[in-house]
C-alpha cells in the first residue's frame, strides 16, 4: 500500500512539474518575440510590414510576428476583446480619430520612444501621455479617375448631384479608418446638417467596403470613378504605374488629416520588445520604408521623399473634429444608411 502511495505521490509530483516547466519555456520564447497587430494593407506583401519586420529583426535580434486584424478599427476591437489576457505587444494603425476611444478602452500603456522629441514635430503628436506614437500622416481626399468620362466634383456638395449616382466608393466607418475619416470630414464641413447631406449622398454611393484595401481595389478595377483615400495615393500610381490618371481632388472647404499611431499594449507579454519596436518605428530605417510602401508621409522630417510625391498635393486648409463628435457621426451615418 505504501509502495502504491509512493508511486502515486511521485506521479502527481511529476505531472505538477510539467505545466510549470512548459510555461517557463513558452515565456522564454515569448521574451524573444514581439507580436504586432496591424491592418491588412500594412501586413500585405506589398505593404511596409514585411520589410519592417526584416529590418527590425536584424537590428534588435527579436523575432517579430506581424498579425493582420482586418482594418485599423478592428485592431483596437481585437485588443479590447483580449484585454484580460493580452496577446499582442504593439497595436499599429490607430489614428487621431480614435485617440479618445483607445484611452477609454484602456488597452495601451504610455511610452515615449527614445529620441521622439527630436524626430517627431509637435504638430503630429497624438496625445500628451504618449499612449500612441505617430509614425505616418496624410490628408483624406477623393481620388478621381480622369479617364472615367465623369466630370470631377469640386466639393463634397457636388457629390450629391445625379451625375454621380453609384459613382462613389466609401468604406465602413465601423471597421475602417478612411471610412471614419470621411464621416469626420462631412461632419466638419456640414456641421449639424451633415445627416441631411448623407441622405442626399446615399444615391451616389456604390458600396461601403469593409476596409481601404477592398474599396481601393474596386476603384482601380474601374467599378467607380471616385473613392475615398489619401492625397498621397496618386504617388503610388506615378511611381509604379507611370501614370497621372488618378488625381487627388483638393477642395476649398478643407480636408481632415489622418495621423496614424502605434501603441504599447497594457500588460503586453513582451513589454521590453514592444518598446524596442516603437523606438525602431520612428527611426530612419523604418521611416525610409514608408513612402514607397505605405504611401503616406513619414513623421520623421529628415526622410527624403521620392519624386513620385510631386503627384501628392497637400490640402490648403486642415479641418479638425473632436473624437466624440466623430464617433457619434459614424454611428448615426451607419444607422441612416441601413434604413
Coordinates of C-alpha atoms in Angstrom, one line a residue:
X1 CA 0.0 0.0 0.0
X2 CA 2.8 2.3 0.9
X3 CA 4.5 1.5 -2.3
X4 CA 1.4 2.4 -4.3
X5 CA 1.0 5.6 -2.3
X6 CA 4.6 6.5 -3.0
X7 CA 4.2 5.8 -6.7
X8 CA 1.0 7.9 -6.8
X9 CA 2.8 10.8 -5.0
X10 CA 5.7 10.7 -7.4
X11 CA 3.3 10.6 -10.4
X12 CA 1.4 13.6 -9.1
X13 CA 4.6 15.5 -8.4
X14 CA 5.9 14.7 -11.9
X15 CA 2.6 15.8 -13.6
X16 CA 2.6 19.0 -11.5
X17 CA 6.1 19.9 -12.6
X18 CA 5.3 19.5 -16.3
X19 CA 3.0 22.5 -16.7
X20 CA 5.3 24.8 -14.8
X21 CA 8.3 23.8 -16.9
X22 CA 6.2 24.2 -20.1
X23 CA 5.0 27.6 -19.0
X24 CA 8.6 28.7 -18.4
X25 CA 9.6 27.5 -21.9
X26 CA 6.8 29.5 -23.6
X27 CA 7.7 32.6 -21.5
X28 CA 11.3 32.3 -22.5
X29 CA 10.4 32.0 -26.2
X30 CA 7.9 34.9 -25.9
X31 CA 10.5 37.2 -24.4
X32 CA 12.4 36.9 -27.7
X33 CA 9.3 37.6 -29.8
X34 CA 7.4 40.8 -30.5
X35 CA 3.8 40.5 -31.6
X36 CA 2.3 43.4 -33.5
X37 CA -1.4 43.7 -34.5
X38 CA -1.8 45.8 -37.7
X39 CA -4.3 46.2 -40.6
X40 CA -4.3 44.1 -43.7
X41 CA -2.8 46.6 -46.2
X42 CA 0.1 47.1 -43.8
X43 CA 0.8 43.4 -43.4
X44 CA 0.3 42.6 -47.1
X45 CA 3.3 41.5 -49.2
X46 CA 3.2 44.9 -51.0
X47 CA 2.8 46.9 -47.7
X48 CA 5.6 48.0 -45.4
X49 CA 5.2 45.2 -42.9
X50 CA 7.4 42.5 -44.4
X51 CA 10.4 44.9 -44.9
X52 CA 9.9 46.5 -41.5
X53 CA 9.9 43.0 -39.8
X54 CA 13.2 42.1 -41.6
X55 CA 14.9 45.4 -40.6
X56 CA 13.6 45.2 -37.0
X57 CA 14.8 41.6 -36.5
X58 CA 18.2 42.4 -38.0
X59 CA 18.6 45.5 -35.8
X60 CA 17.4 44.1 -32.5
X61 CA 17.7 40.3 -32.6
X62 CA 14.0 39.9 -31.7
X63 CA 11.6 37.7 -33.8
X64 CA 8.7 39.9 -35.0
X65 CA 5.3 38.4 -35.7
X66 CA 3.0 40.7 -37.6
X67 CA -0.7 39.8 -37.4
X68 CA -3.4 41.3 -39.5
X69 CA -6.6 42.1 -37.5
X70 CA -8.6 43.3 -40.6
X71 CA -8.8 47.1 -40.9
X72 CA -7.4 49.5 -38.4
X73 CA -10.6 49.9 -36.3
X74 CA -10.6 46.1 -35.9
X75 CA -7.1 46.2 -34.5
X76 CA -8.5 48.1 -31.5
X77 CA -11.6 45.9 -31.3
X78 CA -9.5 42.7 -31.1
X79 CA -7.2 44.2 -28.4
X80 CA -10.2 45.2 -26.3
X81 CA -11.6 41.7 -26.5
X82 CA -8.2 40.3 -25.3
X83 CA -7.9 43.0 -22.6
X84 CA -7.8 40.5 -19.7
X85 CA -5.2 38.3 -21.4
X86 CA -3.3 40.4 -24.0
X87 CA -1.7 38.5 -26.8
X88 CA -0.1 41.4 -28.7
X89 CA 2.8 43.7 -27.6
X90 CA 2.0 46.6 -30.0
X91 CA -1.1 47.9 -31.7
X92 CA -0.5 49.6 -35.0
X93 CA -2.8 51.8 -37.2
X94 CA -4.9 53.6 -34.6
X95 CA -5.3 57.2 -35.8
X96 CA -6.1 60.7 -34.5
X97 CA -9.9 60.0 -34.8
X98 CA -9.6 57.1 -32.3
X99 CA -7.4 58.7 -29.6
X100 CA -10.2 59.1 -27.0
X101 CA -11.6 55.7 -27.9
X102 CA -8.4 53.9 -27.3
X103 CA -7.9 55.8 -24.0
X104 CA -11.4 54.8 -22.9
X105 CA -10.7 51.2 -23.9
X106 CA -7.6 51.3 -21.5
X107 CA -5.7 48.8 -23.6
X108 CA -2.5 50.8 -24.1
X109 CA 0.3 51.8 -21.7
X110 CA 2.1 55.2 -22.0
X111 CA 5.5 55.0 -23.6
X112 CA 7.5 57.8 -25.2
X113 CA 10.1 56.4 -27.6
X114 CA 13.7 57.3 -27.5
X115 CA 14.5 60.5 -29.5
X116 CA 10.8 61.2 -30.0
X117 CA 11.3 64.9 -29.2
X118 CA 14.0 65.2 -31.8
X119 CA 12.3 63.1 -34.6
X120 CA 8.6 64.0 -34.4
X121 CA 7.2 67.5 -35.0
X122 CA 5.0 68.8 -32.2
X123 CA 2.1 69.2 -34.7
X124 CA 2.0 65.4 -35.2
X125 CA 2.0 64.3 -31.6
X126 CA -1.3 62.4 -31.0
X127 CA -1.5 62.7 -27.2
X128 CA 0.5 64.2 -24.4
X129 CA 0.5 60.9 -22.5
X130 CA 2.2 59.1 -25.4
X131 CA -0.1 56.2 -25.4
X132 CA 0.2 56.5 -29.1
X133 CA 3.4 57.1 -31.1
X134 CA 2.7 58.7 -34.5
X135 CA 4.5 57.1 -37.5
X136 CA 2.9 58.5 -40.7
X137 CA 0.3 61.0 -41.9
X138 CA -1.6 62.3 -44.9
X139 CA -4.9 64.0 -45.7
X140 CA -8.2 62.2 -46.6
X141 CA -9.2 63.1 -50.1
X142 CA -11.3 61.8 -53.0
X143 CA -9.3 60.1 -55.7
X144 CA -10.6 60.6 -59.2
X145 CA -10.2 58.5 -62.3
X146 CA -9.5 61.1 -65.1
X147 CA -10.3 58.6 -67.8
X148 CA -13.8 57.7 -66.4
X149 CA -15.7 60.2 -68.5
X150 CA -17.4 61.6 -65.4
X151 CA -16.6 65.2 -64.6
X152 CA -14.6 65.8 -61.4
X153 CA -16.6 67.2 -58.4
X154 CA -15.3 70.4 -57.0
X155 CA -16.7 70.0 -53.5
X156 CA -18.3 67.5 -51.2
X157 CA -21.7 69.0 -52.1
X158 CA -21.2 68.2 -55.7
X159 CA -21.2 64.5 -54.9
X160 CA -24.9 64.7 -54.3
X161 CA -25.7 65.6 -57.9
X162 CA -27.4 63.0 -60.0
X163 CA -24.4 62.6 -62.4
X164 CA -22.6 60.9 -59.5
X165 CA -25.2 58.2 -58.9
X166 CA -23.4 54.9 -58.0
X167 CA -20.1 56.6 -58.8
X168 CA -18.6 56.8 -55.3
X169 CA -16.8 54.0 -53.2
X170 CA -16.6 54.6 -49.5
X171 CA -15.5 52.5 -46.5
X172 CA -17.5 51.4 -43.4
X173 CA -16.7 53.8 -40.5
X174 CA -17.2 51.0 -38.1
X175 CA -14.3 49.0 -39.4
X176 CA -12.2 51.3 -41.5
X177 CA -10.2 54.5 -40.6
X178 CA -10.7 56.0 -44.0
X179 CA -14.4 55.4 -43.5
X180 CA -14.3 57.0 -40.1
X181 CA -12.2 59.9 -41.6
X182 CA -14.8 60.5 -44.3
X183 CA -17.6 60.6 -41.7
X184 CA -15.5 63.2 -39.7
X185 CA -14.9 65.2 -42.9
X186 CA -18.5 65.5 -43.7
X187 CA -19.4 66.4 -40.1
X188 CA -16.7 69.1 -40.0
X189 CA -17.9 70.6 -43.3
X190 CA -21.6 70.5 -42.8
X191 CA -21.9 70.8 -39.1
X192 CA -25.3 70.0 -37.6
X193 CA -26.8 69.4 -41.1
X194 CA -24.4 66.5 -42.0
X195 CA -27.2 63.9 -41.8
X196 CA -29.2 65.8 -44.4
X197 CA -26.1 65.8 -46.6
X198 CA -25.8 62.0 -46.2
X199 CA -29.4 61.5 -47.1
X200 CA -28.7 63.4 -50.4
X201 CA -25.4 61.5 -50.8
X202 CA -26.8 58.0 -50.4
X203 CA -27.8 57.5 -54.1
X204 CA -24.2 58.3 -55.1
X205 CA -22.7 55.5 -53.0
X206 CA -21.9 52.4 -55.0
X207 CA -20.7 50.4 -51.9
X208 CA -19.4 50.8 -48.4
X209 CA -16.4 48.5 -48.4
X210 CA -15.2 46.9 -45.1
X211 CA -11.7 48.4 -45.5
X212 CA -9.5 50.5 -47.6
X213 CA -7.8 47.6 -49.4
X214 CA -11.1 46.2 -50.7
X215 CA -12.6 49.6 -51.6
X216 CA -9.5 50.9 -53.4
X217 CA -9.2 47.6 -55.3
X218 CA -12.8 48.1 -56.6
X219 CA -11.8 51.6 -57.7
X220 CA -8.7 50.6 -59.6
X221 CA -10.7 47.8 -61.2
X222 CA -12.9 50.5 -62.8
X223 CA -16.1 49.9 -60.7
X224 CA -16.5 53.6 -59.9
X225 CA -14.6 56.8 -60.8
X226 CA -14.3 58.1 -57.2
X227 CA -13.1 56.6 -54.0
X228 CA -12.1 57.9 -50.5
X229 CA -8.4 57.6 -49.9
X230 CA -5.5 60.0 -49.3
X231 CA -3.8 62.9 -51.1
X232 CA -0.7 60.7 -51.2
X233 CA -2.4 57.8 -53.1
X234 CA -1.6 59.2 -56.6
X235 CA 2.1 59.0 -55.8
X236 CA 1.8 55.2 -55.9
X237 CA 0.4 55.3 -59.5
X238 CA 3.1 57.8 -60.5
X239 CA 5.8 55.5 -59.1
X240 CA 4.7 52.1 -60.3
X241 CA 2.1 52.6 -63.0
X242 CA 3.9 55.6 -64.5
X243 CA 0.6 57.4 -64.9
X244 CA -1.1 60.5 -63.8
X245 CA -4.5 59.0 -64.5
X246 CA -5.6 59.1 -60.8
X247 CA -5.8 62.5 -59.1
X248 CA -6.4 63.6 -55.5
X249 CA -9.1 66.3 -55.5
X250 CA -8.4 69.3 -53.3
X251 CA -11.5 71.1 -52.1
X252 CA -11.6 74.7 -50.9
X253 CA -13.7 73.7 -47.9
X254 CA -10.7 71.9 -46.4
X255 CA -9.6 68.3 -45.5
X256 CA -9.3 66.1 -42.5
X257 CA -5.8 65.0 -41.7
X258 CA -5.0 61.4 -40.6
X259 CA -2.1 60.7 -38.3
X260 CA -1.5 57.0 -37.7
X261 CA 0.0 55.8 -34.5
X262 CA 1.2 52.7 -32.7
X263 CA 1.0 51.9 -29.0
X264 CA 2.4 49.6 -26.3
X265 CA -0.2 47.1 -25.1
X266 CA -1.1 47.3 -21.4
X267 CA 0.0 44.1 -19.9
X268 CA 2.0 43.1 -23.0
X269 CA 3.6 39.7 -22.8
X270 CA 6.9 41.3 -24.0
X271 CA 6.8 44.9 -22.9
X272 CA 10.6 45.4 -23.4
X273 CA 10.3 44.1 -27.0
X274 CA 7.2 46.3 -27.6
X275 CA 9.2 49.4 -26.6
X276 CA 12.0 48.4 -28.8
X277 CA 9.6 48.2 -31.8
X278 CA 8.2 51.7 -31.1
X279 CA 11.8 53.1 -30.9
X280 CA 12.6 51.4 -34.2
X281 CA 9.3 52.6 -35.9
X282 CA 10.2 56.3 -35.8
X283 CA 13.9 55.8 -36.7
X284 CA 15.4 56.5 -40.1
X285 CA 15.5 52.8 -41.3
X286 CA 11.8 52.3 -40.7
X287 CA 10.6 55.7 -41.7
X288 CA 12.5 55.4 -45.0
X289 CA 10.4 52.3 -45.9
X290 CA 7.1 54.1 -45.6
X291 CA 6.9 56.5 -48.5
X292 CA 7.1 53.7 -51.2
X293 CA 5.1 51.0 -49.3
X294 CA 2.7 52.8 -47.0
X295 CA 2.1 55.7 -49.4
X296 CA 1.9 58.2 -46.5
X297 CA 4.2 60.9 -45.3
X298 CA 6.7 59.8 -42.7
X299 CA 6.6 61.7 -39.4
X300 CA 10.3 61.9 -39.3
X301 CA 11.0 65.1 -41.2
X302 CA 14.5 64.0 -42.1
X303 CA 13.3 61.4 -44.6
X304 CA 13.7 62.5 -48.3
X305 CA 10.6 61.9 -50.4
X306 CA 10.8 60.2 -53.8
X307 CA 10.0 62.3 -56.9
X308 CA 6.6 60.5 -57.3
X309 CA 5.4 62.5 -54.3
X310 CA 5.2 65.5 -56.6
X311 CA 1.8 63.9 -57.6
X312 CA 0.7 64.2 -54.0
X313 CA -1.0 67.6 -53.3
X314 CA -1.3 69.0 -49.8
X315 CA -4.6 70.5 -48.5
X316 CA -4.6 74.2 -48.2
X317 CA -7.0 74.1 -45.2
X318 CA -6.9 71.5 -42.4
X319 CA -10.2 70.6 -40.6
X320 CA -10.4 69.0 -37.2
X321 CA -13.2 67.3 -35.2
X322 CA -13.4 66.1 -31.7
X323 CA -13.3 62.3 -31.3
X324 CA -16.7 62.2 -29.6
X325 CA -18.3 64.0 -32.5
X326 CA -16.6 61.7 -35.0
X327 CA -17.8 58.6 -33.1
X328 CA -21.4 60.0 -32.9
X329 CA -21.3 60.8 -36.6
X330 CA -20.2 57.3 -37.5
X331 CA -23.0 55.7 -35.5
X332 CA -25.7 58.0 -37.0
X333 CA -24.4 57.7 -40.5
X334 CA -24.3 53.9 -40.5
X335 CA -27.8 53.9 -38.9
X336 CA -29.1 56.2 -41.6
X337 CA -27.6 54.1 -44.5
X338 CA -29.1 50.9 -43.0
X339 CA -32.6 52.2 -43.5

